[in-house]
C-alpha cells in the first residue's frame, strides 16, 4: 500500500522570483521570509557573526603614574649674606639711649650752672650793713641778692657823694635769678654805682633774712642756660629717638627684602635644574625602582587578544545588500 504524498509547497506571496532562500541562523530573532525590511528600520545584526566561545582578554592600557611635583625646599639664607649688615641694628638701638642720656646730662649740667650761687663780696643779716669798693668802669656791675624773707625795700645805699634815701639807688634787676632751693638766693635789685669809690648798704630787720652783694654777670646767663638746657633735652632726645627708630625700621625692611629676593633667586635656580623623568609603567603598580610588597603577586605579561574565528558556512553578502537579502 503506497503512502499518500504530501501536498506541494506553495511559494511565498510577494516574493521576488530571483530571491534565493537563505538559511536563517539558529541564534537571533526569526524574521519572516519573503518580506523586505522597512527603509527606516535599523540594520539587522549580522547573523553570521557568532560570539567566540572564548572571550578575549581585556586589553591593558599603558598608564603613566602621576607623581606629585617634588617641592623645592626653601633655601636657608645665612645672615651674613644680607645687606645692610646686622650692625645697623646695634647702631639704631644704641642711638636712642645714648642720645637720650646725652641730652639729659647736658640739661642737668646747664641747670646746675644756671642755679649756681654767685660769689658774694659781702653777706649780712637784716639790721646790719656792708661796705664795698667800686672801681672805675663798674657801673651797673653789682647786684643785691636776698635769701629767705628778706626784701629790697628794707635797704638803703649810701654813695661816695652822700647818704641814700629809700630806694633811690636801688634799680630793678636786669634779669631774674633763683636758686634750686625753696628759700635759696634770688636776685632782687641792681645797685646803682655811677662813680668809683666806697659804698655802704644798710638793711633793717623788718624782714628776717640774709642779704648779699655779688656781680650781676655771674647770673646774667642763668636764663640762657635754662632755655638752652630745655631745648637740648627736648630736641636732642627726640631726634635721637626718631633717628634710632628710623634706622631700625629701615634696616629690618631692607634685610627682609634682600632675604626674600635671595630666596626667590635660589628657588628659581633649583626649580630650573633638570629633573629625571619617570619611566613608563604598565597598569597600576609600585613606583619604578620600588621593591614589591611582601606577599604581593608578581605582575606577568599581558596576553594578546586572540583573533575572532569566521564561520565557514557564512556566505559573503552580495554587493548592495545585506546577507539576509534585504536591499539598502
Coordinates of C-alpha atoms in Angstrom, one line a residue:
X1 CA 0.0 0.0 0.0
X2 CA 1.5 3.3 -1.0
X3 CA 1.7 6.3 1.3
X4 CA 0.0 9.5 0.2
X5 CA 2.4 12.1 -0.9
X6 CA 2.5 15.5 0.9
X7 CA 0.8 18.5 -0.8
X8 CA 3.1 20.7 -2.8
X9 CA 4.6 23.7 -1.0
X10 CA 3.3 27.0 -2.4
X11 CA 5.7 29.8 -3.0
X12 CA 5.6 32.8 -0.7
X13 CA 3.4 35.7 -1.9
X14 CA 5.0 39.0 -2.9
X15 CA 8.4 37.3 -3.1
X16 CA 10.7 38.2 -5.9
X17 CA 11.3 35.5 -8.4
X18 CA 15.1 35.8 -8.3
X19 CA 15.3 35.8 -4.5
X20 CA 17.1 32.9 -3.1
X21 CA 16.2 31.2 0.1
X22 CA 18.8 32.0 2.7
X23 CA 19.0 29.8 5.7
X24 CA 18.3 31.6 8.9
X25 CA 20.8 31.4 11.7
X26 CA 20.0 29.4 14.7
X27 CA 20.6 32.3 17.1
X28 CA 18.9 35.6 16.8
X29 CA 15.3 36.6 16.3
X30 CA 13.4 34.9 13.4
X31 CA 12.3 37.0 10.6
X32 CA 9.5 36.2 8.0
X33 CA 10.7 35.1 4.7
X34 CA 9.9 36.9 1.6
X35 CA 9.4 40.4 3.1
X36 CA 11.6 43.5 2.6
X37 CA 12.8 45.4 5.6
X38 CA 11.4 48.9 6.2
X39 CA 13.7 51.6 4.7
X40 CA 13.9 53.4 8.0
X41 CA 14.3 50.3 10.1
X42 CA 17.8 49.7 11.7
X43 CA 20.1 47.3 10.0
X44 CA 19.8 43.9 11.5
X45 CA 22.7 42.3 13.2
X46 CA 24.9 40.2 11.1
X47 CA 23.6 36.6 11.8
X48 CA 26.9 35.1 10.6
X49 CA 28.9 36.8 13.3
X50 CA 28.8 34.5 16.3
X51 CA 30.3 35.1 19.6
X52 CA 33.6 33.3 20.1
X53 CA 33.3 30.6 22.7
X54 CA 36.3 32.0 24.5
X55 CA 36.1 35.7 25.3
X56 CA 39.3 37.6 24.5
X57 CA 41.4 39.0 27.4
X58 CA 40.9 42.7 28.1
X59 CA 43.5 45.0 26.6
X60 CA 45.5 46.6 29.4
X61 CA 46.1 50.4 28.9
X62 CA 49.5 51.7 29.5
X63 CA 49.2 54.1 32.3
X64 CA 51.9 56.5 33.4
X65 CA 51.9 57.2 37.1
X66 CA 51.1 60.8 38.1
X67 CA 53.6 61.8 40.7
X68 CA 53.1 65.0 42.6
X69 CA 55.7 67.6 41.9
X70 CA 58.7 67.5 44.1
X71 CA 58.5 70.5 46.4
X72 CA 61.5 72.7 46.2
X73 CA 62.9 73.2 49.7
X74 CA 63.1 76.8 50.9
X75 CA 66.8 77.7 51.0
X76 CA 68.4 78.8 54.2
X77 CA 69.9 82.2 53.9
X78 CA 72.9 83.0 56.0
X79 CA 72.5 86.2 58.0
X80 CA 76.0 87.3 56.9
X81 CA 74.8 87.5 53.3
X82 CA 72.1 90.0 54.0
X83 CA 72.5 93.7 53.4
X84 CA 72.6 96.1 55.2
X85 CA 74.6 94.3 57.8
X86 CA 73.3 93.4 61.3
X87 CA 75.5 96.0 62.9
X88 CA 72.9 98.7 61.9
X89 CA 70.6 97.1 64.5
X90 CA 73.2 98.0 67.1
X91 CA 73.6 101.5 65.7
X92 CA 69.9 102.2 65.7
X93 CA 69.3 100.5 69.1
X94 CA 72.2 102.3 70.8
X95 CA 71.3 105.7 69.3
X96 CA 68.1 106.0 71.4
X97 CA 69.6 105.5 74.9
X98 CA 72.9 107.3 74.1
X99 CA 71.1 110.3 72.6
X100 CA 68.6 110.4 75.5
X101 CA 71.3 110.1 78.1
X102 CA 73.5 112.8 76.4
X103 CA 70.5 115.2 76.3
X104 CA 69.8 114.6 80.0
X105 CA 73.4 115.1 81.0
X106 CA 73.6 118.4 79.0
X107 CA 70.4 119.6 80.6
X108 CA 71.5 118.8 84.1
X109 CA 74.9 120.5 83.5
X110 CA 73.3 123.7 82.3
X111 CA 70.7 123.6 85.0
X112 CA 73.3 123.3 87.7
X113 CA 75.4 126.1 86.1
X114 CA 72.3 128.4 85.9
X115 CA 71.4 127.8 89.5
X116 CA 74.9 128.0 90.9
X117 CA 75.3 130.5 93.8
X118 CA 77.2 133.6 92.9
X119 CA 80.4 134.7 94.7
X120 CA 79.4 137.3 97.3
X121 CA 81.8 140.1 98.2
X122 CA 79.6 140.9 101.2
X123 CA 76.9 139.0 103.1
X124 CA 74.9 140.1 106.3
X125 CA 71.6 139.7 108.0
X126 CA 68.8 142.3 108.5
X127 CA 69.7 145.2 110.9
X128 CA 73.4 145.2 109.7
X129 CA 75.3 146.9 106.9
X130 CA 78.1 146.1 104.5
X131 CA 80.7 148.3 102.8
X132 CA 82.2 147.5 99.3
X133 CA 84.5 149.3 96.9
X134 CA 83.6 150.2 93.3
X135 CA 86.3 150.5 90.7
X136 CA 86.3 152.6 87.6
X137 CA 84.0 151.2 84.9
X138 CA 81.9 149.1 87.3
X139 CA 78.7 151.0 86.8
X140 CA 75.8 148.6 86.8
X141 CA 78.1 145.8 87.8
X142 CA 76.8 144.8 91.3
X143 CA 73.5 143.3 92.4
X144 CA 71.5 142.8 95.6
X145 CA 70.7 139.2 96.4
X146 CA 68.4 138.1 99.2
X147 CA 67.6 134.8 100.9
X148 CA 64.5 133.9 103.0
X149 CA 62.0 136.7 103.7
X150 CA 64.5 139.5 103.0
X151 CA 63.2 142.3 100.8
X152 CA 64.9 145.1 98.8
X153 CA 62.5 147.7 100.3
X154 CA 64.2 147.3 103.7
X155 CA 67.6 148.5 102.3
X156 CA 69.3 151.9 101.5
X157 CA 72.5 152.5 99.6
X158 CA 75.0 155.3 100.6
X159 CA 77.2 156.5 97.7
X160 CA 80.5 158.5 97.8
X161 CA 78.5 161.6 97.1
X162 CA 76.3 161.2 100.2
X163 CA 73.8 159.0 102.0
X164 CA 70.9 157.5 100.1
X165 CA 67.3 157.9 100.8
X166 CA 64.9 155.0 100.4
X167 CA 65.3 153.0 97.2
X168 CA 66.8 155.9 95.2
X169 CA 70.0 153.9 94.4
X170 CA 68.3 150.5 94.0
X171 CA 67.2 149.8 90.5
X172 CA 65.1 147.0 89.0
X173 CA 67.2 143.8 88.4
X174 CA 68.1 143.4 84.7
X175 CA 67.4 139.7 84.7
X176 CA 66.0 137.1 87.0
X177 CA 67.8 134.5 89.0
X178 CA 66.7 131.9 91.6
X179 CA 68.5 129.0 93.2
X180 CA 67.3 125.5 93.2
X181 CA 66.0 125.5 96.8
X182 CA 62.8 126.9 98.2
X183 CA 64.4 129.7 100.2
X184 CA 67.6 129.9 98.1
X185 CA 69.3 133.0 96.9
X186 CA 67.5 135.2 94.4
X187 CA 68.3 138.4 92.6
X188 CA 66.1 141.3 93.8
X189 CA 67.7 144.6 92.6
X190 CA 70.6 146.3 90.8
X191 CA 72.9 148.6 92.8
X192 CA 73.4 152.0 91.2
X193 CA 77.1 152.7 91.3
X194 CA 77.7 155.6 88.8
X195 CA 81.1 156.6 90.2
X196 CA 84.0 154.8 91.7
X197 CA 84.5 154.9 95.5
X198 CA 83.3 153.3 98.7
X199 CA 79.6 152.3 99.0
X200 CA 77.6 151.2 102.1
X201 CA 74.5 149.1 102.0
X202 CA 72.2 149.3 105.1
X203 CA 69.2 147.0 105.6
X204 CA 66.8 147.0 108.6
X205 CA 65.4 144.0 110.4
X206 CA 61.8 144.4 109.4
X207 CA 62.1 141.3 107.3
X208 CA 64.1 138.4 108.5
X209 CA 66.6 137.0 106.1
X210 CA 70.0 137.3 104.6
X211 CA 71.4 140.0 102.2
X212 CA 74.3 139.6 99.8
X213 CA 76.3 141.6 97.2
X214 CA 77.6 140.0 94.1
X215 CA 78.4 140.7 90.5
X216 CA 75.5 140.6 88.1
X217 CA 77.4 138.9 85.3
X218 CA 77.6 135.7 87.3
X219 CA 73.9 135.2 87.0
X220 CA 73.3 137.1 83.7
X221 CA 73.4 133.9 81.7
X222 CA 71.2 131.9 84.0
X223 CA 68.1 132.3 81.8
X224 CA 70.0 131.5 78.6
X225 CA 71.4 128.4 80.2
X226 CA 68.0 127.2 81.4
X227 CA 66.5 127.7 77.9
X228 CA 69.4 126.0 76.3
X229 CA 69.2 123.1 78.6
X230 CA 65.4 122.6 77.9
X231 CA 66.0 122.8 74.2
X232 CA 68.8 120.3 74.3
X233 CA 66.7 117.9 76.3
X234 CA 63.7 118.1 74.0
X235 CA 65.4 118.4 70.6
X236 CA 68.3 116.0 71.1
X237 CA 66.3 113.4 73.0
X238 CA 63.5 113.4 70.4
X239 CA 65.9 113.5 67.5
X240 CA 67.9 110.5 68.9
X241 CA 64.7 108.5 69.4
X242 CA 63.4 109.3 65.9
X243 CA 66.7 108.5 64.3
X244 CA 67.1 105.3 66.1
X245 CA 63.6 104.1 65.2
X246 CA 64.1 105.0 61.6
X247 CA 67.4 103.1 61.4
X248 CA 65.8 100.0 63.0
X249 CA 62.8 100.0 60.7
X250 CA 64.8 100.7 57.5
X251 CA 67.3 98.0 58.4
X252 CA 64.6 95.5 59.1
X253 CA 62.7 96.2 55.9
X254 CA 65.8 96.2 53.7
X255 CA 67.1 93.0 55.2
X256 CA 63.7 91.3 54.8
X257 CA 63.5 92.4 51.2
X258 CA 67.0 91.2 50.5
X259 CA 66.3 87.8 52.1
X260 CA 63.1 87.4 50.0
X261 CA 65.0 88.2 46.8
X262 CA 67.7 85.7 47.6
X263 CA 65.1 83.0 48.3
X264 CA 63.3 83.7 45.0
X265 CA 66.6 83.5 43.1
X266 CA 67.8 80.3 44.6
X267 CA 64.4 78.6 44.4
X268 CA 64.2 79.6 40.7
X269 CA 67.7 78.1 40.2
X270 CA 66.6 74.9 42.0
X271 CA 63.4 74.6 40.0
X272 CA 65.1 75.2 36.7
X273 CA 67.6 72.3 37.2
X274 CA 66.8 69.2 35.1
X275 CA 64.8 66.5 36.9
X276 CA 64.9 62.7 36.0
X277 CA 61.8 61.7 34.1
X278 CA 59.9 58.7 35.5
X279 CA 59.8 55.6 33.2
X280 CA 56.5 54.1 31.8
X281 CA 54.7 51.6 33.9
X282 CA 52.0 49.1 32.7
X283 CA 48.9 49.2 34.8
X284 CA 48.7 50.3 38.4
X285 CA 51.7 49.2 40.3
X286 CA 54.5 50.4 42.5
X287 CA 56.7 53.3 41.6
X288 CA 59.6 52.4 39.3
X289 CA 62.6 51.2 41.3
X290 CA 60.4 50.4 44.4
X291 CA 60.6 46.9 45.9
X292 CA 57.3 44.9 45.8
X293 CA 55.5 44.5 49.0
X294 CA 55.9 41.1 50.7
X295 CA 53.3 38.6 49.6
X296 CA 52.2 40.6 46.6
X297 CA 51.8 38.5 43.3
X298 CA 54.3 39.1 40.6
X299 CA 52.9 41.0 37.6
X300 CA 53.2 38.9 34.4
X301 CA 53.0 39.9 30.8
X302 CA 49.6 40.9 29.4
X303 CA 48.3 38.3 26.9
X304 CA 47.4 39.4 23.5
X305 CA 43.9 39.2 22.2
X306 CA 43.0 36.2 20.1
X307 CA 41.7 36.8 16.6
X308 CA 38.0 36.1 16.1
X309 CA 37.1 33.0 14.1
X310 CA 35.0 33.3 11.0
X311 CA 32.0 31.0 10.4
X312 CA 33.0 28.7 7.4
X313 CA 29.3 28.4 6.4
X314 CA 28.8 32.1 6.1
X315 CA 28.5 33.4 2.6
X316 CA 29.6 36.8 1.5
X317 CA 26.9 39.3 1.1
X318 CA 26.2 40.5 -2.4
X319 CA 27.0 44.0 -3.4
X320 CA 24.5 46.5 -2.3
X321 CA 22.6 44.1 0.0
X322 CA 22.8 42.5 3.4
X323 CA 23.3 38.8 3.9
X324 CA 19.6 38.3 4.5
X325 CA 18.7 39.6 1.1
X326 CA 17.4 43.0 2.1
X327 CA 18.3 45.9 -0.2
X328 CA 19.6 49.2 1.2

